[in-house]
Every structure is written in C-alpha cells, then in structure tokens.
Tab-separated table of C-alpha atoms in Angstrom:
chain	number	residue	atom	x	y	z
A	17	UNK	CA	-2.557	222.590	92.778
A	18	UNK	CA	-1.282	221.201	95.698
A	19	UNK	CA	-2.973	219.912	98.466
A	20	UNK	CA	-2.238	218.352	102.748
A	21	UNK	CA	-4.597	216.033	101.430
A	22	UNK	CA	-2.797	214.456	98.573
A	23	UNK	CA	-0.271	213.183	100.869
A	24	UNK	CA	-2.368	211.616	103.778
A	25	UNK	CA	-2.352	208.426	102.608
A	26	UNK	CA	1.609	208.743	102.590
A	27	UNK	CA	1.171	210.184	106.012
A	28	UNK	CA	-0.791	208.058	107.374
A	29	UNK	CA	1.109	204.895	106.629
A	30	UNK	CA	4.185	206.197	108.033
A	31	UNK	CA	1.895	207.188	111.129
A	32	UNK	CA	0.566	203.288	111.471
A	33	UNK	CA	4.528	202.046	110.891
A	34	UNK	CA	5.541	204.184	113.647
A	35	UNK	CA	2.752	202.777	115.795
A	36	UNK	CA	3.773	199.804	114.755
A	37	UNK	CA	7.113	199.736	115.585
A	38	UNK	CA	6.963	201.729	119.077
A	39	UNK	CA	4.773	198.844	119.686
A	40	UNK	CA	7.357	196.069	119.234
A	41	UNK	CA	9.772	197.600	120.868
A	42	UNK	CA	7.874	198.259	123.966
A	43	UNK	CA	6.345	195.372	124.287
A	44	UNK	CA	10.412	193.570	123.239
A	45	UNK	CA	11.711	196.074	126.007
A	46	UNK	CA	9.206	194.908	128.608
A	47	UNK	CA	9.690	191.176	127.830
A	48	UNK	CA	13.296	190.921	127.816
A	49	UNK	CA	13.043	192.346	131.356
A	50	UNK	CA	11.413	189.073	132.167
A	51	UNK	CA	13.630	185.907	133.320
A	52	UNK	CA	13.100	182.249	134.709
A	53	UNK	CA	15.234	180.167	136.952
A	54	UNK	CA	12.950	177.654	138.565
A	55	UNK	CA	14.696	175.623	140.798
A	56	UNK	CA	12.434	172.388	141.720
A	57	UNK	CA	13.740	172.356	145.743
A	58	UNK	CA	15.221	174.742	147.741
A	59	UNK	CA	15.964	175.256	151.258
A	60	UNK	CA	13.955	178.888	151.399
A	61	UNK	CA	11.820	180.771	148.680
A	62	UNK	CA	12.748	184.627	149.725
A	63	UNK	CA	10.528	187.353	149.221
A	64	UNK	CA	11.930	190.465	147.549
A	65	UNK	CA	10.669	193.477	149.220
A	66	UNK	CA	8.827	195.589	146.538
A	67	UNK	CA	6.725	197.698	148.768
A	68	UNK	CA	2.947	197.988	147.352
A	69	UNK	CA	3.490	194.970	145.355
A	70	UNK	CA	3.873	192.784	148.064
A	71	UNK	CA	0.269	191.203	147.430
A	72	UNK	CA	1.221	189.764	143.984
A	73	UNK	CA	4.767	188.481	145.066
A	74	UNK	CA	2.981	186.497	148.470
A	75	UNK	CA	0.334	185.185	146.188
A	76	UNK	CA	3.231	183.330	144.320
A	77	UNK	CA	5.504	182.532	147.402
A	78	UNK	CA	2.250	180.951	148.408
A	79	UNK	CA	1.566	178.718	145.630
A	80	UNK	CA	4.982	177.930	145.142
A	81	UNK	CA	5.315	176.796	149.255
A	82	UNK	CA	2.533	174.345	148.727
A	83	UNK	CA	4.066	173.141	145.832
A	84	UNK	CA	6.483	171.877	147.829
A	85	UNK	CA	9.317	174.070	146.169
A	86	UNK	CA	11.072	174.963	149.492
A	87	UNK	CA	9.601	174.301	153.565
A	88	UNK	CA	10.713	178.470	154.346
A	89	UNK	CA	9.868	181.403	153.002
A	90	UNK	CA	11.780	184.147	153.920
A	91	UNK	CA	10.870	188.021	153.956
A	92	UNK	CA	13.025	190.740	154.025
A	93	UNK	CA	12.809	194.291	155.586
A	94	UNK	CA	12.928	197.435	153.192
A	95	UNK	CA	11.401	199.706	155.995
A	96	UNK	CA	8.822	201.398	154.222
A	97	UNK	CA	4.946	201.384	155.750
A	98	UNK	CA	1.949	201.335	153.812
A	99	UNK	CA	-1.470	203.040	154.703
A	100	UNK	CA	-3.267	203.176	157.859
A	101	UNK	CA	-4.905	199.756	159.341
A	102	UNK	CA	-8.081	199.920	161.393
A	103	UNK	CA	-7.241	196.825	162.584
A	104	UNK	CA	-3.682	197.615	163.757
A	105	UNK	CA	-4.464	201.345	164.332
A	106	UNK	CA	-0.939	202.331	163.114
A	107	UNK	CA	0.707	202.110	159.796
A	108	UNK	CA	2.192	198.879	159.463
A	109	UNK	CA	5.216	197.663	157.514
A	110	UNK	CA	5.076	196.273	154.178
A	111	UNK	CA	7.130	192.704	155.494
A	112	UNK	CA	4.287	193.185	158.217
A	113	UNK	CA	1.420	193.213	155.454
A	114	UNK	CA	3.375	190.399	152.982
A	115	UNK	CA	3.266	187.982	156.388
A	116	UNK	CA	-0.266	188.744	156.976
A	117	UNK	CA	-0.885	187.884	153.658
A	118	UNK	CA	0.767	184.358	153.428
A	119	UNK	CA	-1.158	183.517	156.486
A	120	UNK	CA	-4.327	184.304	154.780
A	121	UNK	CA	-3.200	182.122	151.928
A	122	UNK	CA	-1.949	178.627	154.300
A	123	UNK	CA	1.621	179.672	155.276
A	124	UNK	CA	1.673	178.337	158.799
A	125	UNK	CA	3.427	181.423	160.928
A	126	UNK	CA	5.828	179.091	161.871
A	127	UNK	CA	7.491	178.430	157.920
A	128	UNK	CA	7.976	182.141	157.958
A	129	UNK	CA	10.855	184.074	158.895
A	130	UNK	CA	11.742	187.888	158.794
A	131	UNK	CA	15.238	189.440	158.461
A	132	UNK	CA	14.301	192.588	160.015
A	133	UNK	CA	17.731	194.100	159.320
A	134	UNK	CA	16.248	196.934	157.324
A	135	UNK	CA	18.029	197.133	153.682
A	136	UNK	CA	17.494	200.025	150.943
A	137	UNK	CA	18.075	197.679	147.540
A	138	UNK	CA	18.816	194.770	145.364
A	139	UNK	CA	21.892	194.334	146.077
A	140	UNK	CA	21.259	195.387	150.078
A	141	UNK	CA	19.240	192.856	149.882
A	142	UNK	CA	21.385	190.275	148.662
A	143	UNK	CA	24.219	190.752	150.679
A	144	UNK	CA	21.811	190.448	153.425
A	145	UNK	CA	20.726	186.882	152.053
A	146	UNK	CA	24.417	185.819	151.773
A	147	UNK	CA	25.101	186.463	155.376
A	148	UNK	CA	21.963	185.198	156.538
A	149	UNK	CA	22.773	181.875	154.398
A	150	UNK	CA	26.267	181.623	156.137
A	151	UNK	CA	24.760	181.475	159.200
A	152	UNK	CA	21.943	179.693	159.014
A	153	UNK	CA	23.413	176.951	156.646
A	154	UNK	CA	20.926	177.430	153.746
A	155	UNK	CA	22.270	176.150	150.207
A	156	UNK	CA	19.714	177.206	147.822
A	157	UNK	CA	16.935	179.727	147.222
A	158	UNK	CA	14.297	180.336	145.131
A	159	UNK	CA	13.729	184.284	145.008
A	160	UNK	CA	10.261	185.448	144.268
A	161	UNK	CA	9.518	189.208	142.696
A	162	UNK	CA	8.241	190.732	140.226
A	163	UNK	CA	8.156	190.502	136.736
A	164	UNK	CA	10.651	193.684	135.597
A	165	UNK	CA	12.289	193.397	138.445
A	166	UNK	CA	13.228	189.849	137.851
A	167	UNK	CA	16.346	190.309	135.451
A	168	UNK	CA	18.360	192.642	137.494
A	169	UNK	CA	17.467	190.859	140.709
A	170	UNK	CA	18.881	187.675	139.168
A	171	UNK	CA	22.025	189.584	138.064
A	172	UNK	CA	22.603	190.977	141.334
A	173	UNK	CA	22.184	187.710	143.531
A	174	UNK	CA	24.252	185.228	141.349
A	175	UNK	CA	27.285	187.914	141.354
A	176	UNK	CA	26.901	188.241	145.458
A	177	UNK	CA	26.419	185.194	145.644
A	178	UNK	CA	29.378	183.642	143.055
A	179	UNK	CA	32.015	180.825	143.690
A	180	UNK	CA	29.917	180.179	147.499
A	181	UNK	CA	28.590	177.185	146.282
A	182	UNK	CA	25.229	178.605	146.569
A	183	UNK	CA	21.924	177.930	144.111
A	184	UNK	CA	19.995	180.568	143.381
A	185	UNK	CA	16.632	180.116	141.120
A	186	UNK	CA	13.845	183.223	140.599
A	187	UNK	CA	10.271	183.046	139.754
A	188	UNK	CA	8.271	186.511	139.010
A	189	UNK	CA	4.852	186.832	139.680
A	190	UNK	CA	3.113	187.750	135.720
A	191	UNK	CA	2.377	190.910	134.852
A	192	UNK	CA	-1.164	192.478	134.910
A	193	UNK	CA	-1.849	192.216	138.078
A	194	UNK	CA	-0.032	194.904	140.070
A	195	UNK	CA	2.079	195.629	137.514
A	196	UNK	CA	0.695	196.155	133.670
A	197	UNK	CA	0.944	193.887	130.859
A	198	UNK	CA	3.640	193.741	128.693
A	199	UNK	CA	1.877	195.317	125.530
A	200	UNK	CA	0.162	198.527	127.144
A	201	UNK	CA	3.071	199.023	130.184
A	202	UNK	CA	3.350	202.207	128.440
A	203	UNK	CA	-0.216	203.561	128.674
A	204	UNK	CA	0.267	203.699	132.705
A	205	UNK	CA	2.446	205.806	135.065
A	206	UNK	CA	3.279	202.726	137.024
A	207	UNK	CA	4.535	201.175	133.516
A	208	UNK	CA	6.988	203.753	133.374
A	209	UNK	CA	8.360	203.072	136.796
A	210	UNK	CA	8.417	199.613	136.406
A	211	UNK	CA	9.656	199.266	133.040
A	212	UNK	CA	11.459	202.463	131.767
A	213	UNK	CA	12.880	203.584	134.898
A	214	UNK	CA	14.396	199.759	135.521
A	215	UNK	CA	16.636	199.898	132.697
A	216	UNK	CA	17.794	202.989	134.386
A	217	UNK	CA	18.321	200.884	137.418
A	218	UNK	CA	20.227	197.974	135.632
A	219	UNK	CA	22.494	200.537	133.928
A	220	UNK	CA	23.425	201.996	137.293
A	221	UNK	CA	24.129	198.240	139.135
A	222	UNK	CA	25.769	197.465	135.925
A	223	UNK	CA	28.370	200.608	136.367
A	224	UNK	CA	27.833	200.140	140.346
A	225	UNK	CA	28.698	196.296	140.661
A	226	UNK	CA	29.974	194.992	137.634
A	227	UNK	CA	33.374	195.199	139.103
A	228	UNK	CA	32.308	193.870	142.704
C-alpha cells in the first residue's frame, strides 16, 4: 500500500538540492556584482551618492584619504534629504550628512568639495564628473560606492569617460554593513533592492548606453 511517507526521503533530498543550489546562485549573483579597480594615487576619490548609505561609503572615502590614495574627495548632489536633525532643525541633504560625516572621521573641510549640480543617476553622475574634470584639470579618480553598485558604476564611468585620457579606479565599501552579506542578501528587503533589482538596472544602462 502506498504511502507520502515512502517517498520523503526522495523528497527531501531534492528539497536540500534545491536549497542548495538557490544558495549558490544567490550568493554567485551577489558576488559577481562585486568589482575592484584600486588605483594607488589619484587626483580625487568621488563619492557616489547612494542616499541612506552614505555612512558606509564616507567611512571608506575616509580611510582611503588618509591612506594617501588621493588629497580630494569629492561629493556629488542626488537631491534627496534624509530625516529630521535636531541639530539643524530642518531635513538636511544626504551630500550634507556624507560631509558631516568625513569631518567626524579627519577630512579637513577644506579637502572636500561638493558638485551641487543636482543629478538623478549613474550615468548623471558621471557625465557630471567628466565636465567637472575638464574644468578643473583632474586626471584620475578613484570612485567610492557600494558593493552591488560597484559593477555598473564602473561600466558607466569608463564608457563616459573613454578615449579622454582619463583613469578611473573604484573601491566598494563590503557588504554587511548597510547593505547585507553576500550569502543571506536574500533573507532582507533591502537585499532585494540592492541585489535583484540592480541587475534590473544594469540591463536597462546596458540597452540605455551601450550605444552612447
């Protein structure tokens, strides 16, 4: 006579394989998201804009301005404000809060500048850069984001920035902070915004620019 139970073993293992598996590929997904191009000098490290995760993405512009890595760093504008200050009694800007936060970590106010042009992406963002390099004679950068944004931000500034004799490097601040870890970025809401909804995002530039 047969029985469910007779073939819960068989169930079971095809259950754990599946586990398995959806866990290599998420965590696969997540890493390949992930890319390095450290550049040992530059003339500016530049601060993405990233909103709420401005805190981890100072924290490395920081460390990476006492390093020595680059005597700027420069923060751009993506006009958004976070949540009410007591201190400011208004709602200040998220370039407002990043600046406030290199100064609490040694950034002299003076070694930081702000495009405030306000821009709306990546690849606002970049063009931004490249005009802001043109005029101010800067040659290299180091751009500083974070970590599944890092990828298509890379993408997007070498093709702005191609055949201008420009250097462009990127370091991302590691996952787990304000963004989660690799293996369990699909356990949070914010994983799937960072993670599942960028590949969204690098199919659309890839449509968007590819031809730019």
């Amino acid at each position: 006579r047969y029985s469910i139970q007779d073939d819960f073993p068989a169930m079971a293992a095809v259950a754990g394989l599946l586990l398995v598996s959806w866990f290599l590929l998420a965590w696969m997904g997540a890493r390949f998201l992930i890319v390095s191009a450290p550049l040992e000098h530059a003339d500016a490290i530049v601060v993405l804009s990233g909103s709420s995760a401005y805190v981890e993405r100072a924290e490395l512009a920081a460390q990476l301005f006492k390093e020595g890595r680059a005597p700027q760093i420069i923060l751009t504008n993506d006009n958004r404000q976070g949540g009410w200050s007591n201190t400011e009694q208004r709602n200040p800007f998220f370039y407002e809060r990043a600046r406030w936060e290199l100064q609490h970590l040694g950034v002299p106010r003076s070694n930081i500048a702000v495009i405030l042009e306000p821009v709306n992406s990546t690849y606002d963002e970049a063009e931004l850069l490249r005009r802001y390099s043109e005029s101010c004679r800067l040659h290299s950068f180091v751009l500083v984001t974070s970590a599944y944004h890092s990828r298509r931000a890379l993408w997007t500034f070498r093709r702005v920035f191609a055949n201008r004799g420009k250097e462009i490097g990127i370091e991302s601040a590691a996952p787990g902070f304000q963004t989660p870890r690799p293996t369990v970025w699909w356990l949070y809401p914010k994983g799937w915004q960072v993670v599942a909804a960028e590949y969204v995002k690098i199919a659309y530039y890839w449509l968007r620019y590819h031809n730019t």
